[in-house]
PDB file of C-alpha atoms in Angstrom:
ATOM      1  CA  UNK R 121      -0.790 -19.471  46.807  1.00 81.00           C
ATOM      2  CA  UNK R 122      -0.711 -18.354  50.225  1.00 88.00           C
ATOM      3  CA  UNK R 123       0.646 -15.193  51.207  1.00 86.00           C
ATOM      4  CA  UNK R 124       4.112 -15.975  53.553  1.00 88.00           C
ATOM      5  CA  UNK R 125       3.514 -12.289  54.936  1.00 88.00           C
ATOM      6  CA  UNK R 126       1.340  -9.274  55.109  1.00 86.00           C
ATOM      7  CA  UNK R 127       0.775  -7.513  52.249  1.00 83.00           C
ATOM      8  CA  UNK R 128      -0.805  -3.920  51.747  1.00 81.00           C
ATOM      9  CA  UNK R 129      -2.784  -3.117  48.478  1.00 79.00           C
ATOM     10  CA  UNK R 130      -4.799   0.388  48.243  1.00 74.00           C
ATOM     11  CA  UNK R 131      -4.285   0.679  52.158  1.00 80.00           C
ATOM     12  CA  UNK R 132      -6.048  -2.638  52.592  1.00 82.00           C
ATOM     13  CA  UNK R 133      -3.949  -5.136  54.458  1.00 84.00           C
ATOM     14  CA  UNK R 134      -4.443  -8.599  53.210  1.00 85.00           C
ATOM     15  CA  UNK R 135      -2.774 -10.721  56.107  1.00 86.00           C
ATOM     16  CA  UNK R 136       0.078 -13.233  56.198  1.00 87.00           C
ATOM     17  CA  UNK R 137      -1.808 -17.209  55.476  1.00 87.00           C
ATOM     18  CA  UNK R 138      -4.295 -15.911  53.578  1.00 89.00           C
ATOM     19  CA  UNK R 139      -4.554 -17.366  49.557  1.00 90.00           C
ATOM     20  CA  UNK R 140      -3.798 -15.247  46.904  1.00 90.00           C
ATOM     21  CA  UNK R 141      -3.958 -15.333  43.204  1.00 90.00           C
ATOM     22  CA  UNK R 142      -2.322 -12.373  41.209  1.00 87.00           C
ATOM     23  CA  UNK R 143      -2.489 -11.858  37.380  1.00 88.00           C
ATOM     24  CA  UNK R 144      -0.437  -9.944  35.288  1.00 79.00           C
ATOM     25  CA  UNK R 145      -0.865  -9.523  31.146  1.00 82.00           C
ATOM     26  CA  UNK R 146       0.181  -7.269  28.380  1.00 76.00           C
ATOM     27  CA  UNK R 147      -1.241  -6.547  24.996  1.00 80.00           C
ATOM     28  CA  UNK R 148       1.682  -5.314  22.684  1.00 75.00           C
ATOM     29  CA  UNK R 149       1.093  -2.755  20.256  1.00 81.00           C
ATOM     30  CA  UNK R 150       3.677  -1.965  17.243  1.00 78.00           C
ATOM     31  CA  UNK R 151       4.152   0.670  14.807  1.00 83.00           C
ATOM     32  CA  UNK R 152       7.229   1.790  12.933  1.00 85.00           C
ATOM     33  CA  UNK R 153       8.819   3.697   9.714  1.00 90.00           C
ATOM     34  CA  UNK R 154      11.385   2.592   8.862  1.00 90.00           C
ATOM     35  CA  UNK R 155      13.843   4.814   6.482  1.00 95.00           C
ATOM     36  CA  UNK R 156      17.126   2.307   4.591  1.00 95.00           C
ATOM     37  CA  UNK R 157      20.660   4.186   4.815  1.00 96.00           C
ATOM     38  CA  UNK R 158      21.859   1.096   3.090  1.00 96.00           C
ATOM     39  CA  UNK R 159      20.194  -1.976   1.318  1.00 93.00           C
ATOM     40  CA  UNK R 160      21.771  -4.335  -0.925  1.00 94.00           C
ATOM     41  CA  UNK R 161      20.266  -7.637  -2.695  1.00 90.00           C
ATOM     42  CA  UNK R 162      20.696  -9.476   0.594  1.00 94.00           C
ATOM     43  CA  UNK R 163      20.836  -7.414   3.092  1.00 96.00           C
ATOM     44  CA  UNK R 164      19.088  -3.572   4.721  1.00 96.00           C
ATOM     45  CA  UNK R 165      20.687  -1.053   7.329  1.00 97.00           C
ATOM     46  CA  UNK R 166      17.630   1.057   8.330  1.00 97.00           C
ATOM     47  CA  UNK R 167      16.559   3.793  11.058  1.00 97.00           C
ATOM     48  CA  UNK R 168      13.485   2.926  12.841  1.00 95.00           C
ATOM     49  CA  UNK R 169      10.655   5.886  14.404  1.00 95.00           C
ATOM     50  CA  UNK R 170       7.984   4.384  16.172  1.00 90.00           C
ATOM     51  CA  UNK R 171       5.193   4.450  18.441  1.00 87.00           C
ATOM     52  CA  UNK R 172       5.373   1.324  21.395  1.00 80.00           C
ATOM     53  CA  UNK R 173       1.600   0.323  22.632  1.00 79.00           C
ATOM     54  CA  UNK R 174       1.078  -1.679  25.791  1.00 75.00           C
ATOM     55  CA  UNK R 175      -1.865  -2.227  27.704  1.00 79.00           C
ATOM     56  CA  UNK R 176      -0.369  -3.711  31.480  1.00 75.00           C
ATOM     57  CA  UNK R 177      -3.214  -5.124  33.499  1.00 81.00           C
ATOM     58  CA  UNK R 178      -3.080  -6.460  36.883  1.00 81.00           C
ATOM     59  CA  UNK R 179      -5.598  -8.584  38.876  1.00 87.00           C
ATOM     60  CA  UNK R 180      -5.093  -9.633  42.512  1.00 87.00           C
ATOM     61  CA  UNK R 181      -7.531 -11.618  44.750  1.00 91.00           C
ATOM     62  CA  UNK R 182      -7.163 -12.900  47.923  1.00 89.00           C
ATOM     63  CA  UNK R 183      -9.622 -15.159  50.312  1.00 89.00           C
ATOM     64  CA  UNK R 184      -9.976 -17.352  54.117  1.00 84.00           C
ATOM     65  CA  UNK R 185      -8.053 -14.665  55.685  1.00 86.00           C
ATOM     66  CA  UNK R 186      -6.744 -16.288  59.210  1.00 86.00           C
ATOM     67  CA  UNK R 187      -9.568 -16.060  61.946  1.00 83.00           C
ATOM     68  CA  UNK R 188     -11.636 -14.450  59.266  1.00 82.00           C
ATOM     69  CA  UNK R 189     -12.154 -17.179  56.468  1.00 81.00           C
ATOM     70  CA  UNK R 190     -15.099 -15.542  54.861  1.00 84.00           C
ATOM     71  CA  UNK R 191     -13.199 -12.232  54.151  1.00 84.00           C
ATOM     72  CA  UNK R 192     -12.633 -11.209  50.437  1.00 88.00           C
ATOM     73  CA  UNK R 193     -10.642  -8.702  48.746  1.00 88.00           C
ATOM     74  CA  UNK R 194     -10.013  -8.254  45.181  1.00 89.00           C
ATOM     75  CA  UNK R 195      -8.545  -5.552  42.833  1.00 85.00           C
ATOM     76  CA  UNK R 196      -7.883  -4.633  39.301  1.00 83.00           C
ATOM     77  CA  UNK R 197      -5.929  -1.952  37.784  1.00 77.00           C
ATOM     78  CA  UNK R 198      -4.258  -1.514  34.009  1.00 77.00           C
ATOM     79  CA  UNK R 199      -2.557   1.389  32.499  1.00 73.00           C
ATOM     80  CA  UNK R 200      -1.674   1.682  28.489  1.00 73.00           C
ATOM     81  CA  UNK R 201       1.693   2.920  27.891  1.00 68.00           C
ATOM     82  CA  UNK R 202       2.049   4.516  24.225  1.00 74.00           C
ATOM     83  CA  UNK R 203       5.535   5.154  23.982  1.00 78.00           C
ATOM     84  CA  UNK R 204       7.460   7.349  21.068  1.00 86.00           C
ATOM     85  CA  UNK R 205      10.520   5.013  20.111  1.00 91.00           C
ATOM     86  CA  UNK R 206      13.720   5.685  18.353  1.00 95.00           C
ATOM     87  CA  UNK R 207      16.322   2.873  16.795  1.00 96.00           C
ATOM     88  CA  UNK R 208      18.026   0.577  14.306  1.00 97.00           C
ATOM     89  CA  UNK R 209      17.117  -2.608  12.218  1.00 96.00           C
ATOM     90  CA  UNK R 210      19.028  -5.027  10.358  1.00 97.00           C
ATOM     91  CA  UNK R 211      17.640  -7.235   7.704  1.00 95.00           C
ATOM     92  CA  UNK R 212      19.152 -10.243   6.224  1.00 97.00           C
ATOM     93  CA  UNK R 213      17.031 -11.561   3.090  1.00 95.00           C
ATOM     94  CA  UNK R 214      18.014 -15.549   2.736  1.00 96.00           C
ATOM     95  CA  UNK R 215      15.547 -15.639  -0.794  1.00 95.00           C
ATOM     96  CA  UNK R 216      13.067 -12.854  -2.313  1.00 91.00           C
ATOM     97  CA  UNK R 217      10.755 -14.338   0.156  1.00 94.00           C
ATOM     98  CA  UNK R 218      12.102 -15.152   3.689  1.00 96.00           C
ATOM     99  CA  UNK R 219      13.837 -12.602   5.585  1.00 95.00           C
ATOM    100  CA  UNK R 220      15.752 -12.801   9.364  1.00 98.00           C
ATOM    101  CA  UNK R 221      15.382  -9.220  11.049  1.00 95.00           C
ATOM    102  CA  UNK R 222      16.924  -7.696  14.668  1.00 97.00           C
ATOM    103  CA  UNK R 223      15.709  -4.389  15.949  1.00 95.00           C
ATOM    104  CA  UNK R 224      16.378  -2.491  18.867  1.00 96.00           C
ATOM    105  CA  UNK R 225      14.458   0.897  19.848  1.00 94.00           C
ATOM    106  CA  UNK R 226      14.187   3.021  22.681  1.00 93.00           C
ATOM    107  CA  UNK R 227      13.822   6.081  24.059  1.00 89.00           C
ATOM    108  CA  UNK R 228      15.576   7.436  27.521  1.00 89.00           C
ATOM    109  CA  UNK R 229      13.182  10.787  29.146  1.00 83.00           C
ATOM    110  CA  UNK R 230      12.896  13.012  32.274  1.00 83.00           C
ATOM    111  CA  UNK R 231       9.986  15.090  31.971  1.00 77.00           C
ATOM    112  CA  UNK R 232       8.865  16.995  35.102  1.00 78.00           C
ATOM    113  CA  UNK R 233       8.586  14.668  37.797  1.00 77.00           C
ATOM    114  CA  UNK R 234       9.064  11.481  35.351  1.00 75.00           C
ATOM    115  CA  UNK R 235      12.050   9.550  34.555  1.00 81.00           C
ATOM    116  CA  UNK R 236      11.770   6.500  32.316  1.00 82.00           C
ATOM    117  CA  UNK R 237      13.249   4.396  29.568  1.00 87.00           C
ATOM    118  CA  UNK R 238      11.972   1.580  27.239  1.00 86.00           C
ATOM    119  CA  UNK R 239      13.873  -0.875  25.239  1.00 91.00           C
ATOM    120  CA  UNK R 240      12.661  -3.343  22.823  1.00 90.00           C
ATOM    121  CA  UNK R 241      14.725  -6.176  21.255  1.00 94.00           C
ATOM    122  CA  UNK R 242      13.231  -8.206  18.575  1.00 94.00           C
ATOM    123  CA  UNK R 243      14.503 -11.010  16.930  1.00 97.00           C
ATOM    124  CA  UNK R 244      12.556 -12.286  14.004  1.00 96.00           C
ATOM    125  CA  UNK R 245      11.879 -13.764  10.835  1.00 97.00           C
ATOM    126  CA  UNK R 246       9.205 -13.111   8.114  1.00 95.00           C
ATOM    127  CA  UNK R 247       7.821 -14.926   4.714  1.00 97.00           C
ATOM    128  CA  UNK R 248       5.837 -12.847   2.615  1.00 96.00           C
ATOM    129  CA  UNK R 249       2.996 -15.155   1.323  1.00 97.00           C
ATOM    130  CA  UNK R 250       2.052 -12.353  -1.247  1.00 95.00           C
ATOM    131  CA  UNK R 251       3.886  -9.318  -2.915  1.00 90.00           C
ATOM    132  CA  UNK R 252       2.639  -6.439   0.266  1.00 92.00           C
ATOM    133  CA  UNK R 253       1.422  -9.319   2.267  1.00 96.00           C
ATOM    134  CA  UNK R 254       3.229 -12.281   4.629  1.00 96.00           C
ATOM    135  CA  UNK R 255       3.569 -13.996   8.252  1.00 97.00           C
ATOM    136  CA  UNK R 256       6.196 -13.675  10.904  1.00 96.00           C
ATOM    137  CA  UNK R 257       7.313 -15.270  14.574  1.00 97.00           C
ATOM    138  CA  UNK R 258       9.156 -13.382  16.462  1.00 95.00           C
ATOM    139  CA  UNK R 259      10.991 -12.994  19.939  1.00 97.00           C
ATOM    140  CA  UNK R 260      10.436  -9.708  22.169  1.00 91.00           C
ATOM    141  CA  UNK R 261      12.642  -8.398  25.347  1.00 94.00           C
ATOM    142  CA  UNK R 262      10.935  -5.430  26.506  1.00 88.00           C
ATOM    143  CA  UNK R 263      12.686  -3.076  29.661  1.00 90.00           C
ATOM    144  CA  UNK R 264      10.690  -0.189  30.852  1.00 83.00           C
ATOM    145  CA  UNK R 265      11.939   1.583  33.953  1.00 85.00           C
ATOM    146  CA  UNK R 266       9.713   4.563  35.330  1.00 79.00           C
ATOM    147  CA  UNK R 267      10.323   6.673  38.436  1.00 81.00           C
ATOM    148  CA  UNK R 268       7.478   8.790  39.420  1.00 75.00           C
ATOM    149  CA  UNK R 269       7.841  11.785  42.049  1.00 77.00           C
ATOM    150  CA  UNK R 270       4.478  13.074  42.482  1.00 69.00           C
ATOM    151  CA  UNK R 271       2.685  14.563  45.649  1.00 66.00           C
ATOM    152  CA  UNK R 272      -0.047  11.661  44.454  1.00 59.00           C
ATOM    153  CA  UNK R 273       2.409   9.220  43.621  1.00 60.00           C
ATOM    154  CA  UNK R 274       5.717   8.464  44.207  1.00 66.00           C
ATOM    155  CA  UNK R 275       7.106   5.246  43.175  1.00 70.00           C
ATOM    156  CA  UNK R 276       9.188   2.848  40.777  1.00 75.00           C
ATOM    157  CA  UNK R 277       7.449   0.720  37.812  1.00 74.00           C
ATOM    158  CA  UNK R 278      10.366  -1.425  36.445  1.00 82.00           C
ATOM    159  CA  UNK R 279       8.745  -4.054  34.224  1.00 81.00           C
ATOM    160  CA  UNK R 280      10.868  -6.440  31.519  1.00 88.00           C
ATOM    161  CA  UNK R 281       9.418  -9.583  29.689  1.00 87.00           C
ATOM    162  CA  UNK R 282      10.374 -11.821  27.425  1.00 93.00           C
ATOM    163  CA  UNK R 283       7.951 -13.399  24.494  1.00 90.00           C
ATOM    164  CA  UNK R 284       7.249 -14.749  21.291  1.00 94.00           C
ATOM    165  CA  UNK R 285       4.845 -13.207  18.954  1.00 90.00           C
ATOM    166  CA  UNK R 286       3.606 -14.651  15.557  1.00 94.00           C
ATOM    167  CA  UNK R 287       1.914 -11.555  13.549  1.00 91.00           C
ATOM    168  CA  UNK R 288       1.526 -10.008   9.947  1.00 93.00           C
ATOM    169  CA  UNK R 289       3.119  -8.564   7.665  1.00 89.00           C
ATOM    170  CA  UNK R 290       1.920  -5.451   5.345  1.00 90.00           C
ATOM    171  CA  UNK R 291       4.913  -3.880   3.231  1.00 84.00           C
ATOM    172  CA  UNK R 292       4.121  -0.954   0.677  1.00 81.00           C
TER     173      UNK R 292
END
C-alpha cells in the first residue's frame, strides 16, 4: 500500500507516498503436562505446566520513494519467545473416542527491567484414530504484553491473534 505518512524503521525514514508491503507470521509451539484433580467417565478437571514456543517474524519493504523512485529499503527481524506457562483444562469426552477440550494458561512476570504476560485460550476438539494416537482442530487467542526498560531498548510489544490450528495427538 502506500504509506499515508512518514515512517521511521532502524533510523531510516521511509517517506509519506512511498509503497509499502509489511509481513507479519508466527510459528506456534506447544508443550504441556497435564496432572487430573478430577476425571470421571465423561468428563477431566486438570492443571496444566507448560512451555509456550513462538517464533514472530516481521518483513517490511518499501519502494518509488517521492522524487526518488529508484530508492529501496527493506528489513527483516524475528524473535522466538519460549514462554513457561501455568493453567487449567477442561475435558468433555462425548464417546471413548471424540473429546471437546478448553484451556487457558498464562503466566504474569517482572523481572529486572521486563514486565510481561501471556495468555492462551484454546478451544478444541480431538478424535483419537488409534489407542496413543489421533487428530485435532482447534481455535487459539494468544495476548502477550511486554514492556521493556533498557538503556538499549525501551519499548512496548503488545501482540494478540486469533487462529485455528489442526495438529496431533500423542497420549501415553
Amino acid at each position: 500500500y502506500t504509506l499515508a505518512k512518514d515512517v521511521i524503521i532502524d533510523d531510516v525514514t521511509i517517506p509519506a507516498g512511498a509503497s509499502a508491503t509489511a509481513t507479519l507470521t508466527s510459528d506456534y509451539y506447544f508443550g504441556t503436562y497435564r496432572y487430573s484433580f478430577i476425571k470421571k467417565d465423561n468428563l477431566e478437571l486438570a492443571g496444566v505446566l507448560g512451555l509456550y514456543g513462538s517464533k514472530v517474524s516481521f518483513d517490511f519493504a518499501a519502494s518509488k520513494y517521492p522524487g526518488n523512485p529508484t530508492a529501496t529499503y527493506s528489513t527483516s527481524q524475528s524473535t522466538s519467545l519460549p514462554l513457561p506457562v501455568i493453567g487449567g483444562s477442561f475435558d468433555w469426552y462425548i464417546s471413548p473416542r471424540w473429546s471437546a477440550n478448553t484451556t487457558l494458561s498464562g503466566l504474569k512476570a517482572k523481572i529486572g527491567d521486563i514486565d510481561g504476560s501471556i495468555w492462551v485460550l484454546t478451544a478444541s476438539t480431538d478424535y483419537m484414530l488409534f489407542h496413543n494416537f489421533g487428530v485435532g482442530l482447534a481455535y487459539l487467542h494468544t495476548d502477550i504484553n511486554v514492556d521493556v526498560t533498557k538503556s538499549s531498548f525501551n519499548g512496548n510489544f503488545d501482540y494478540k491473534s486469533d487462529s485455528f490450528m489442526l495438529y496431533g495427538v500423542v497420549k501415553f
